[in-house]
Coordinates of C-alpha atoms in Angstrom, one line a residue:
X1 CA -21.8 88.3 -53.0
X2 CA -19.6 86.8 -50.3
X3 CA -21.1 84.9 -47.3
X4 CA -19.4 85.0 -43.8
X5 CA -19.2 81.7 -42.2
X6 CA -20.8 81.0 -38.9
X7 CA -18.6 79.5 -36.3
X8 CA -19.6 78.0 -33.3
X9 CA -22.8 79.2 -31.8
X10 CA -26.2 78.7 -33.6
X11 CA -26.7 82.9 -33.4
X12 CA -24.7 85.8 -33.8
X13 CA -25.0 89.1 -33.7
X14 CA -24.6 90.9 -36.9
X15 CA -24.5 94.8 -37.4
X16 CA -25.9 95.6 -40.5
X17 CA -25.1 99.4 -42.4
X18 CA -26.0 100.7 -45.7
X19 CA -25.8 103.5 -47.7
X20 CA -28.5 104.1 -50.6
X21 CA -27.9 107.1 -53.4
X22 CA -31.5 108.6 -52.9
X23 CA -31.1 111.0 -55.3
X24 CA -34.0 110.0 -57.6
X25 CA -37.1 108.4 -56.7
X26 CA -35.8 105.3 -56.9
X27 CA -32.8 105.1 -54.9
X28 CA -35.7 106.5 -52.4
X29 CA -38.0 103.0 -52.9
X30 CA -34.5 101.0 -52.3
X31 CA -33.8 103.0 -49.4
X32 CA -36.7 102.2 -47.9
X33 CA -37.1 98.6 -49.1
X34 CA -33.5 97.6 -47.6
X35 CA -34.6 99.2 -44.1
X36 CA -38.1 97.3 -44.6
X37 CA -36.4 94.0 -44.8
X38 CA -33.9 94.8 -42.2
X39 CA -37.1 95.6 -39.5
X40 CA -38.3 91.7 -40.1
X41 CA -34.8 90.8 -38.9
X42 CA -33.5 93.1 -36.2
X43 CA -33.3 96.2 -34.4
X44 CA -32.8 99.6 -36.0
X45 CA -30.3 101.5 -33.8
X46 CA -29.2 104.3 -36.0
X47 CA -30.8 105.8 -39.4
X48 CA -29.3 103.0 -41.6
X49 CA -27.7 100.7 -38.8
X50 CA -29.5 97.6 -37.7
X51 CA -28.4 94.7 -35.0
X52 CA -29.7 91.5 -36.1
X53 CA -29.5 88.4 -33.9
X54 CA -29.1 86.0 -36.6
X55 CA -28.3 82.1 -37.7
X56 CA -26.1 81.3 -40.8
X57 CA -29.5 80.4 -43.0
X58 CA -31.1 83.9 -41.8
X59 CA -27.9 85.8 -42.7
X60 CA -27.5 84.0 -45.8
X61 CA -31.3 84.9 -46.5
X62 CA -31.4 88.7 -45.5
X63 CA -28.3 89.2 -47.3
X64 CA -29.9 87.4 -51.0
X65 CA -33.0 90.0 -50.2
X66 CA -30.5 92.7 -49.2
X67 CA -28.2 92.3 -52.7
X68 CA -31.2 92.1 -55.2
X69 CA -32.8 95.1 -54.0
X70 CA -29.7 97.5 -53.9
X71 CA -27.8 98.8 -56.9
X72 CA -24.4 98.1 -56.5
X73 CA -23.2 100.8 -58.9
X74 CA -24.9 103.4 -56.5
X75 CA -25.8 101.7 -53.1
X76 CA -23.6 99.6 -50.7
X77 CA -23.8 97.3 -47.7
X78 CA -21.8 96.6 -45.0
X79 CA -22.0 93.8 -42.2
X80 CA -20.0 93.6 -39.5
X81 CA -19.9 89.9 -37.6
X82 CA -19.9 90.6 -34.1
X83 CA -20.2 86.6 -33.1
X84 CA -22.2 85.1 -30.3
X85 CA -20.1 87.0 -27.5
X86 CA -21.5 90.4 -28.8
X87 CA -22.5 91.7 -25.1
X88 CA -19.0 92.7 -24.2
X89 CA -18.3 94.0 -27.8
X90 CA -21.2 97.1 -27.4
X91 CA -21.2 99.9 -25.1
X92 CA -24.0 102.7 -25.8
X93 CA -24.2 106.8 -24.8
X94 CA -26.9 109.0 -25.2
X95 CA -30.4 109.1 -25.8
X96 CA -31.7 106.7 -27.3
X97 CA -32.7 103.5 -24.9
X98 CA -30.8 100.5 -25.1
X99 CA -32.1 97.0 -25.7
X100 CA -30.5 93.7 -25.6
X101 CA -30.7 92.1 -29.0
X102 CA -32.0 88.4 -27.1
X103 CA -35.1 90.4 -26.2
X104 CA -38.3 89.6 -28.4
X105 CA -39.0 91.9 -31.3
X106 CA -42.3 93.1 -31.7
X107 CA -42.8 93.4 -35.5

């Protein structure tokens, strides 16, 4: 498991995505355990896409839970390191309201 460095700012914005093989019953229990722990640490924008306003000891602690829960034969995980400038790195269309990933979550 490789951990991204954090440079500069305390926070960053990190886009989480995963993919979980749900075929049986229990890729269906991961699948719902890696979205659980992603809720305690962001904001679910799509099905299996979170933003997550996070430090380096946060992102190094969500990505431990992240790894032990998944199969890596099966399941993957992707995270994308959008940095602490993230506001002019997002646009959004459509439907669902926006938010701004400072805001407080209400877990």
């Amino acid at each position: 498991m490789d951990i991204h460095p954090f440079y500069g700012s305390e926070f960053m914005l990190v886009l989480i995505t995963y993919d979980v093989n749900t075929e049986d019953a229990a890729g269906r229990k991961r699948l719902r355990q890696i979205a659980r722990q992603c809720v305690n640490y962001g904001q679910r924008v799509q099905c299996s896409v979170f933003e997550c306003l996070l430090d380096a000891a946060q992102c190094r602690t969500l990505q431990a839970k992240l790894y032990s829960i998944m199969d890596s034969e099966k399941d993957s995980l992707r995270f994308y390191y959008l940095g602490n400038r993230y506001s002019n790195k997002i646009e959004h269309f459509g439907a669902k309201p926006t938010y701004s990933p400072d805001d407080t979550l209400i877990i």
